[in-house]
Amino acid sequence: MSKHGRILVAMSGGVDSSVAAVMLHEQGYEVIGLTMKTWDYASAGGSSKETGCCSLDSINDARALAVGYGFPHYILDIRSEFGDFVIDNFVDEYIAGRTPNPCVLCNTHIKWEALLKRADKLDCEFIATGHYANVRLQDNGRYVISKGKDENKDQSYVLWGVSQKNLARTKFPLGSFSKPEIRQMALDMGQVELAGKSESYEICFVPDNDYRSFLRHKVKDLEGRVAGGDFVLADGTIVGKHQGYPFYTIGQRKGLGIALGHPMFVTSIQPDTNTVVLGTADELERKQAWVKNLNLVKYETITEPIEAVTKIRYKDAGTQSTIVQMGQHMKVDFLHNVSGIAPGQSAVFYEGNDLLGGGFLM
């Protein structure tokens, strides 16, 4: 019988989840490793060589590590539910003129649910992942996510949607470590190849990092339907033709294929008329945002205005703001202008290092 009980660890085959699994194993947990197969991207026009968390190499690396340390390892095929939910949403959001956040959706609706469902079948009390974040139970009975020690790797931003009941059974073993420390641990384990594995910043089902090609592959005759729309200025002046509104994102400057004598950015996308609005950097700035599909983490409600730092994208440093719930939405008033608020992206609210909650920008 293990010292701490049985725990199911999500293992991608990368250095983070591998070290997390070994760490828990050495702490006395009865570890069971699980690798989730989310996507087979050769079928979606990806490159011929599969890479990343769903590749056969990654699955084999995870299994080899588990075998080496003497704990069980399973593979869970969730391609069907992943595709039906995450990928369909990804396509639908771009067609609606928004910029989706698939990793948030996957964590919120697919990965945690799949892990806990399998954890129940395997009689595991807890699940663990290799995210750089922390979770704790506070006095008000709520589980709170806080930033990981490594500011460069903190992944709390993509975890805002995880529910309280799921957080209650979640552990993040890497939260108090930096990425260099984790790589060193892998070396100390004798896992030289693992320690040297490169980072993956791509969306797992768009491994060529070309979402436009992915959309063309998924949506029949997309280019034929959307090519030739107007680039316009804020006053409605037509300044050129574009390749189709789904192929542009808010804040985009490069690849517009238009020269107006000074830098221009995408400031608005209007799918109903296949129009892409261009403007200056100043026209891209906003001082207020509205957020929907809220999930609050630290407090059950925020019905009185409170000060928070709001991040509007993963690598955003965050901006001081005042937030307050207005019905089903959160109103965010920024202390100073922020640039590139993109509908569909996540807005995530922090109080110090603690995650207050988040939602999708409107």
Short mmCIF file of C-alpha atoms in Angstrom, two decimals:
data_model
loop_
_atom_site.label_atom_id
_atom_site.label_comp_id
_atom_site.label_asym_id
_atom_site.label_seq_id
_atom_site.Cartn_x
_atom_site.Cartn_y
_atom_site.Cartn_z
CA MET A 1 0.00 0.00 0.00
CA SER A 2 1.40 3.41 -0.95
CA LYS A 3 2.08 6.14 1.57
CA HIS A 4 -0.16 8.79 -0.04
CA GLY A 5 -2.70 6.84 -2.08
CA ARG A 6 -3.20 6.26 -5.78
CA ILE A 7 -2.81 9.10 -8.29
CA LEU A 8 -3.36 9.26 -12.05
CA VAL A 9 -0.73 11.36 -13.83
CA ALA A 10 -1.28 12.81 -17.30
CA MET A 11 1.92 12.01 -19.24
CA SER A 12 2.57 13.61 -22.62
CA GLY A 13 6.04 12.15 -23.01
CA GLY A 14 7.61 15.57 -22.42
CA VAL A 15 10.01 16.52 -19.65
CA ASP A 16 7.46 18.29 -17.44
CA SER A 17 4.85 15.56 -17.05
CA SER A 18 7.55 12.87 -16.92
CA VAL A 19 9.37 14.53 -14.03
CA ALA A 20 6.03 15.17 -12.31
CA ALA A 21 5.21 11.45 -12.47
CA VAL A 22 8.61 10.39 -11.12
CA MET A 23 8.45 13.04 -8.40
CA LEU A 24 5.11 11.72 -7.13
CA HIS A 25 6.37 8.12 -7.42
CA GLU A 26 9.37 8.96 -5.25
CA GLN A 27 7.14 10.81 -2.75
CA GLY A 28 5.33 7.53 -2.10
CA TYR A 29 2.23 7.84 -4.27
CA GLU A 30 1.00 4.82 -6.19
CA VAL A 31 1.37 6.40 -9.63
CA ILE A 32 -0.54 5.35 -12.72
CA GLY A 33 0.51 7.08 -15.94
CA LEU A 34 -1.99 8.01 -18.65
CA THR A 35 -1.25 9.42 -22.11
CA MET A 36 -4.17 10.94 -23.97
CA LYS A 37 -4.31 10.69 -27.74
CA THR A 38 -6.18 13.84 -28.73
CA TRP A 39 -5.45 14.20 -32.41
CA ASP A 40 -4.08 12.50 -35.50
CA TYR A 41 -3.08 15.49 -37.57
CA ALA A 42 -1.83 13.71 -40.67
CA SER A 43 -5.52 13.48 -41.53
CA ALA A 44 -5.80 17.27 -41.37
CA GLY A 45 -3.08 18.21 -43.82
CA GLY A 46 -0.25 18.40 -41.28
CA SER A 47 3.34 17.57 -42.11
CA SER A 48 4.15 13.94 -42.82
CA LYS A 49 6.23 13.53 -39.67
CA GLU A 50 4.10 13.63 -36.56
CA THR A 51 5.58 15.52 -33.63
CA GLY A 52 4.39 16.76 -30.26
CA CYS A 53 2.25 15.33 -27.50
CA CYS A 54 0.15 12.99 -29.65
CA SER A 55 2.92 11.41 -31.69
CA LEU A 56 3.80 7.73 -31.43
CA ASP A 57 7.28 8.72 -30.21
CA SER A 58 5.82 10.75 -27.35
CA ILE A 59 3.48 7.95 -26.32
CA ASN A 60 6.35 5.46 -26.39
CA ASP A 61 8.57 7.80 -24.35
CA ALA A 62 5.89 8.10 -21.67
CA ARG A 63 5.38 4.33 -21.55
CA ALA A 64 9.15 3.62 -21.42
CA LEU A 65 9.56 5.96 -18.45
CA ALA A 66 6.67 4.31 -16.58
CA VAL A 67 8.04 0.84 -17.24
CA GLY A 68 11.50 1.95 -16.10
CA TYR A 69 10.11 3.15 -12.77
CA GLY A 70 7.77 0.22 -12.35
CA PHE A 71 4.37 1.89 -12.49
CA PRO A 72 1.49 1.16 -14.89
CA HIS A 73 0.84 3.22 -18.02
CA TYR A 74 -2.27 3.44 -20.17
CA ILE A 75 -3.20 5.17 -23.42
CA LEU A 76 -6.59 6.87 -23.67
CA ASP A 77 -7.98 7.67 -27.10
CA ILE A 78 -10.09 10.82 -26.80
CA ARG A 79 -9.86 11.89 -30.45
CA SER A 80 -13.61 11.70 -30.93
CA GLU A 81 -14.71 13.95 -28.06
CA PHE A 82 -11.69 16.24 -28.56
CA GLY A 83 -12.47 16.69 -32.24
CA ASP A 84 -16.20 17.13 -31.71
CA PHE A 85 -15.72 19.82 -29.09
CA VAL A 86 -12.33 21.55 -29.28
CA ILE A 87 -11.66 21.41 -33.01
CA ASP A 88 -15.24 22.16 -34.04
CA ASN A 89 -15.21 25.16 -31.71
CA PHE A 90 -11.84 26.27 -33.09
CA VAL A 91 -13.24 26.33 -36.63
CA ASP A 92 -16.58 27.86 -35.59
CA GLU A 93 -14.88 30.71 -33.71
CA TYR A 94 -12.73 31.74 -36.67
CA ILE A 95 -15.78 31.57 -38.94
CA ALA A 96 -17.55 33.84 -36.43
CA GLY A 97 -14.70 36.36 -36.67
CA ARG A 98 -13.25 35.56 -33.25
CA THR A 99 -9.84 34.22 -32.11
CA PRO A 100 -10.28 30.96 -30.18
CA ASN A 101 -8.44 29.62 -27.12
CA PRO A 102 -8.43 25.85 -27.72
CA CYS A 103 -6.08 24.96 -24.83
CA VAL A 104 -8.46 26.52 -22.32
CA LEU A 105 -11.43 24.66 -23.79
CA CYS A 106 -9.51 21.40 -23.80
CA ASN A 107 -8.50 21.75 -20.14
CA THR A 108 -11.96 22.84 -19.08
CA HIS A 109 -14.15 20.40 -20.97
CA ILE A 110 -12.02 17.49 -22.18
CA LYS A 111 -8.77 16.70 -20.37
CA TRP A 112 -9.89 17.09 -16.76
CA GLU A 113 -13.15 15.25 -17.37
CA ALA A 114 -11.37 12.43 -19.22
CA LEU A 115 -8.71 12.15 -16.52
CA LEU A 116 -11.17 12.07 -13.64
CA LYS A 117 -13.47 9.60 -15.38
CA ARG A 118 -10.53 7.23 -15.83
CA ALA A 119 -9.26 8.01 -12.29
CA ASP A 120 -12.58 6.82 -10.89
CA LYS A 121 -12.35 3.57 -12.87
CA LEU A 122 -8.81 3.00 -11.60
CA ASP A 123 -9.72 3.94 -8.01
CA CYS A 124 -7.39 6.97 -7.99
CA GLU A 125 -8.14 9.66 -5.42
CA PHE A 126 -6.17 12.36 -7.25
CA ILE A 127 -4.98 13.37 -10.71
CA ALA A 128 -1.82 15.31 -11.53
CA THR A 129 -0.48 17.21 -14.52
CA GLY A 130 2.82 18.85 -15.43
CA HIS A 131 1.43 22.39 -15.47
CA TYR A 132 3.49 25.12 -13.84
CA ALA A 133 0.86 26.31 -11.36
CA ASN A 134 -0.24 25.75 -7.76
CA VAL A 135 -3.54 24.84 -6.13
CA ARG A 136 -4.58 25.15 -2.48
CA LEU A 137 -7.70 24.97 -0.32
CA GLN A 138 -8.47 28.26 1.39
CA ASP A 139 -10.55 29.07 4.47
CA ASN A 140 -13.71 29.89 2.50
CA GLY A 141 -13.77 26.29 1.26
CA ARG A 142 -12.76 27.14 -2.29
CA TYR A 143 -9.80 25.74 -4.18
CA VAL A 144 -7.55 28.46 -5.56
CA ILE A 145 -5.08 28.27 -8.43
CA SER A 146 -2.03 30.49 -8.08
CA LYS A 147 0.89 31.26 -10.36
CA GLY A 148 3.81 28.87 -10.61
CA LYS A 149 7.23 29.88 -9.29
CA ASP A 150 8.65 30.21 -12.81
CA GLU A 151 7.16 33.44 -14.21
CA ASN A 152 8.33 32.51 -17.71
CA LYS A 153 6.50 29.18 -17.60
CA ASP A 154 3.47 29.99 -15.43
CA GLN A 155 0.43 28.25 -16.95
CA SER A 156 -2.32 29.44 -14.63
CA TYR A 157 -3.75 31.48 -17.53
CA VAL A 158 -4.95 28.33 -19.36
CA LEU A 159 -6.46 26.81 -16.19
CA TRP A 160 -9.10 29.41 -15.35
CA GLY A 161 -11.93 27.17 -16.57
CA VAL A 162 -11.22 24.17 -14.32
CA SER A 163 -14.16 23.67 -11.94
CA GLN A 164 -14.00 23.58 -8.15
CA LYS A 165 -14.96 19.90 -7.99
CA ASN A 166 -12.14 19.05 -10.41
CA LEU A 167 -9.59 21.25 -8.63
CA ALA A 168 -10.39 19.42 -5.38
CA ARG A 169 -8.77 16.30 -6.84
CA THR A 170 -5.91 17.98 -8.73
CA LYS A 171 -2.22 18.25 -7.90
CA PHE A 172 0.44 20.33 -9.70
CA PRO A 173 3.80 18.91 -8.55
CA LEU A 174 5.85 21.40 -10.60
CA GLY A 175 4.33 24.60 -9.19
CA SER A 176 7.23 25.38 -6.87
CA PHE A 177 9.97 24.68 -9.42
CA SER A 178 11.48 26.49 -12.38
CA LYS A 179 11.88 24.95 -15.81
CA PRO A 180 15.71 24.78 -15.51
CA GLU A 181 15.28 22.93 -12.19
CA ILE A 182 12.97 20.40 -13.85
CA ARG A 183 15.43 19.83 -16.69
CA GLN A 184 18.18 19.30 -14.09
CA MET A 185 15.99 16.76 -12.27
CA ALA A 186 15.59 14.86 -15.53
CA LEU A 187 19.38 14.84 -15.95
CA ASP A 188 19.79 13.65 -12.35
CA MET A 189 17.38 10.80 -13.21
CA GLY A 190 19.72 9.84 -16.04
CA GLN A 191 17.15 10.95 -18.64
CA VAL A 192 19.52 12.94 -20.86
CA GLU A 193 17.34 12.83 -23.98
CA LEU A 194 14.24 13.76 -22.00
CA ALA A 195 16.02 16.71 -20.37
CA GLY A 196 16.95 18.05 -23.79
CA LYS A 197 13.47 17.83 -25.34
CA SER A 198 12.42 21.08 -26.97
CA GLU A 199 9.39 23.07 -25.92
CA SER A 200 6.21 22.94 -27.97
CA TYR A 201 4.28 26.20 -28.24
CA GLU A 202 2.02 25.07 -31.05
CA ILE A 203 -1.64 24.20 -30.85
CA CYS A 204 -1.47 20.41 -30.71
CA PHE A 205 -3.74 19.86 -33.71
CA VAL A 206 -2.12 22.64 -35.79
CA PRO A 207 1.48 21.43 -35.48
CA ASP A 208 2.70 23.29 -38.56
CA ASN A 209 1.46 26.40 -36.72
CA ASP A 210 -0.52 27.36 -39.81
CA TYR A 211 -4.12 27.77 -38.67
CA ARG A 212 -5.11 29.22 -42.06
CA SER A 213 -4.12 26.01 -43.85
CA PHE A 214 -5.97 24.03 -41.18
CA LEU A 215 -9.16 26.06 -41.77
CA ARG A 216 -8.89 25.58 -45.53
CA HIS A 217 -8.62 21.84 -44.98
CA LYS A 218 -11.56 21.67 -42.56
CA VAL A 219 -14.04 24.02 -44.29
CA LYS A 220 -15.03 23.08 -47.81
CA ASP A 221 -14.46 25.85 -50.38
CA LEU A 222 -13.67 28.37 -47.62
CA GLU A 223 -11.46 30.54 -49.82
CA GLY A 224 -14.06 30.59 -52.56
CA ARG A 225 -16.64 31.86 -50.06
CA VAL A 226 -14.60 34.55 -48.32
CA ALA A 227 -11.87 35.77 -50.70
CA GLY A 228 -12.12 39.30 -52.06
CA GLY A 229 -13.69 41.09 -49.10
CA ASP A 230 -12.86 44.71 -48.33
CA PHE A 231 -10.13 46.18 -46.16
CA VAL A 232 -11.65 49.38 -44.79
CA LEU A 233 -10.65 52.20 -42.46
CA ALA A 234 -12.71 53.17 -39.43
CA ASP A 235 -14.63 55.76 -41.51
CA GLY A 236 -15.60 53.09 -44.06
CA THR A 237 -13.08 54.07 -46.75
CA ILE A 238 -12.18 50.98 -48.81
CA VAL A 239 -8.40 50.66 -49.10
CA GLY A 240 -7.98 47.20 -50.63
CA LYS A 241 -9.10 43.59 -50.92
CA HIS A 242 -8.27 40.77 -48.49
CA GLN A 243 -8.08 36.97 -48.71
CA GLY A 244 -11.05 36.31 -46.41
CA TYR A 245 -11.88 37.53 -42.90
CA PRO A 246 -11.18 34.19 -41.07
CA PHE A 247 -7.51 34.47 -42.05
CA TYR A 248 -6.96 37.61 -39.95
CA THR A 249 -6.76 38.26 -36.22
CA ILE A 250 -7.14 41.39 -34.10
CA GLY A 251 -3.83 43.20 -33.75
CA GLN A 252 -2.29 41.59 -36.85
CA ARG A 253 0.17 43.83 -38.72
CA LYS A 254 2.28 41.46 -40.80
CA GLY A 255 0.99 39.60 -43.82
CA LEU A 256 -1.80 42.03 -44.66
CA GLY A 257 -0.54 42.45 -48.20
CA ILE A 258 -1.36 46.14 -48.22
CA ALA A 259 0.86 49.23 -48.01
CA LEU A 260 -0.59 52.53 -46.80
CA GLY A 261 2.65 54.32 -46.00
CA HIS A 262 2.55 53.66 -42.24
CA PRO A 263 1.98 50.63 -39.99
CA MET A 264 -1.64 49.44 -39.99
CA PHE A 265 -3.27 46.82 -37.78
CA VAL A 266 -6.44 44.77 -37.86
CA THR A 267 -8.76 46.55 -35.41
CA SER A 268 -12.07 44.79 -36.14
CA ILE A 269 -13.38 41.76 -38.04
CA GLN A 270 -16.95 41.86 -39.42
CA PRO A 271 -17.93 38.39 -40.69
CA ASP A 272 -21.44 39.35 -41.79
CA THR A 273 -20.02 41.62 -44.51
CA ASN A 274 -16.63 39.89 -44.92
CA THR A 275 -14.98 43.15 -43.89
CA VAL A 276 -11.64 43.62 -42.13
CA VAL A 277 -11.15 47.04 -40.50
CA LEU A 278 -7.63 48.48 -40.39
CA GLY A 279 -6.34 51.22 -38.15
CA THR A 280 -3.32 52.75 -36.45
CA ALA A 281 -1.80 51.45 -33.23
CA ASP A 282 -3.81 54.08 -31.34
CA GLU A 283 -7.06 52.82 -32.87
CA LEU A 284 -6.25 49.33 -31.58
CA GLU A 285 -6.33 50.52 -27.97
CA ARG A 286 -9.26 50.11 -25.58
CA LYS A 287 -9.84 51.02 -21.93
CA GLN A 288 -12.76 48.68 -21.24
CA ALA A 289 -13.65 45.08 -21.98
CA TRP A 290 -16.58 42.74 -21.36
CA VAL A 291 -16.08 39.06 -20.57
CA LYS A 292 -18.53 36.13 -20.88
CA ASN A 293 -18.67 32.44 -19.91
CA LEU A 294 -17.21 33.25 -16.51
CA ASN A 295 -15.65 30.73 -14.14
CA LEU A 296 -14.74 32.24 -10.79
CA VAL A 297 -12.06 30.49 -8.76
CA LYS A 298 -11.02 32.36 -5.61
CA TYR A 299 -14.42 33.84 -4.74
CA GLU A 300 -17.89 32.56 -5.55
CA THR A 301 -19.02 35.96 -6.83
CA ILE A 302 -17.51 39.41 -7.45
CA THR A 303 -20.57 41.63 -7.13
CA GLU A 304 -18.66 44.64 -5.78
CA PRO A 305 -15.86 46.27 -7.80
CA ILE A 306 -12.40 44.99 -6.87
CA GLU A 307 -8.89 45.73 -8.08
CA ALA A 308 -7.29 43.03 -10.21
CA VAL A 309 -4.59 42.51 -12.80
CA THR A 310 -6.21 41.35 -16.04
CA LYS A 311 -4.33 39.39 -18.70
CA ILE A 312 -5.87 39.37 -22.19
CA ARG A 313 -3.46 36.83 -23.73
CA TYR A 314 -1.12 34.13 -22.50
CA LYS A 315 2.13 36.13 -22.71
CA ASP A 316 0.49 39.40 -21.62
CA ALA A 317 2.15 40.93 -18.53
CA GLY A 318 -1.29 41.99 -17.30
CA THR A 319 -2.85 45.40 -16.68
CA GLN A 320 -4.20 46.94 -13.47
CA SER A 321 -7.98 47.06 -13.68
CA THR A 322 -11.24 47.24 -11.77
CA ILE A 323 -13.58 44.30 -12.34
CA VAL A 324 -17.19 43.72 -11.33
CA GLN A 325 -19.82 41.14 -12.25
CA MET A 326 -22.80 42.45 -14.18
CA GLY A 327 -25.20 39.53 -14.46
CA GLN A 328 -23.56 36.78 -16.50
CA HIS A 329 -20.69 39.03 -17.62
CA MET A 330 -17.66 40.74 -16.10
CA LYS A 331 -17.00 44.40 -16.79
CA VAL A 332 -13.30 45.25 -16.89
CA ASP A 333 -12.13 48.85 -16.65
CA PHE A 334 -8.40 49.13 -17.29
CA LEU A 335 -6.27 51.71 -15.50
CA HIS A 336 -4.70 52.60 -18.84
CA ASN A 337 -5.30 51.65 -22.47
CA VAL A 338 -4.56 48.08 -23.59
CA SER A 339 -3.88 47.05 -27.15
CA GLY A 340 -5.33 44.18 -29.16
CA ILE A 341 -8.39 43.01 -27.22
CA ALA A 342 -9.42 40.04 -29.35
CA PRO A 343 -12.95 38.58 -28.95
CA GLY A 344 -12.70 34.84 -28.25
CA GLN A 345 -9.43 35.06 -26.34
CA SER A 346 -9.35 34.54 -22.58
CA ALA A 347 -9.35 37.36 -20.08
CA VAL A 348 -7.93 36.12 -16.78
CA PHE A 349 -8.08 38.03 -13.50
CA TYR A 350 -5.44 37.93 -10.76
CA GLU A 351 -5.24 39.15 -7.17
CA GLY A 352 -1.52 39.04 -6.47
CA ASN A 353 -0.48 35.55 -7.55
CA ASP A 354 -3.97 34.12 -7.05
CA LEU A 355 -6.31 33.41 -9.96
CA LEU A 356 -9.64 35.13 -9.38
CA GLY A 357 -11.20 33.58 -12.46
CA GLY A 358 -11.60 34.18 -16.15
CA GLY A 359 -13.79 34.09 -19.22
CA PHE A 360 -13.84 34.86 -22.92
CA LEU A 361 -13.54 38.38 -24.30
CA MET A 362 -16.65 39.67 -26.06
#
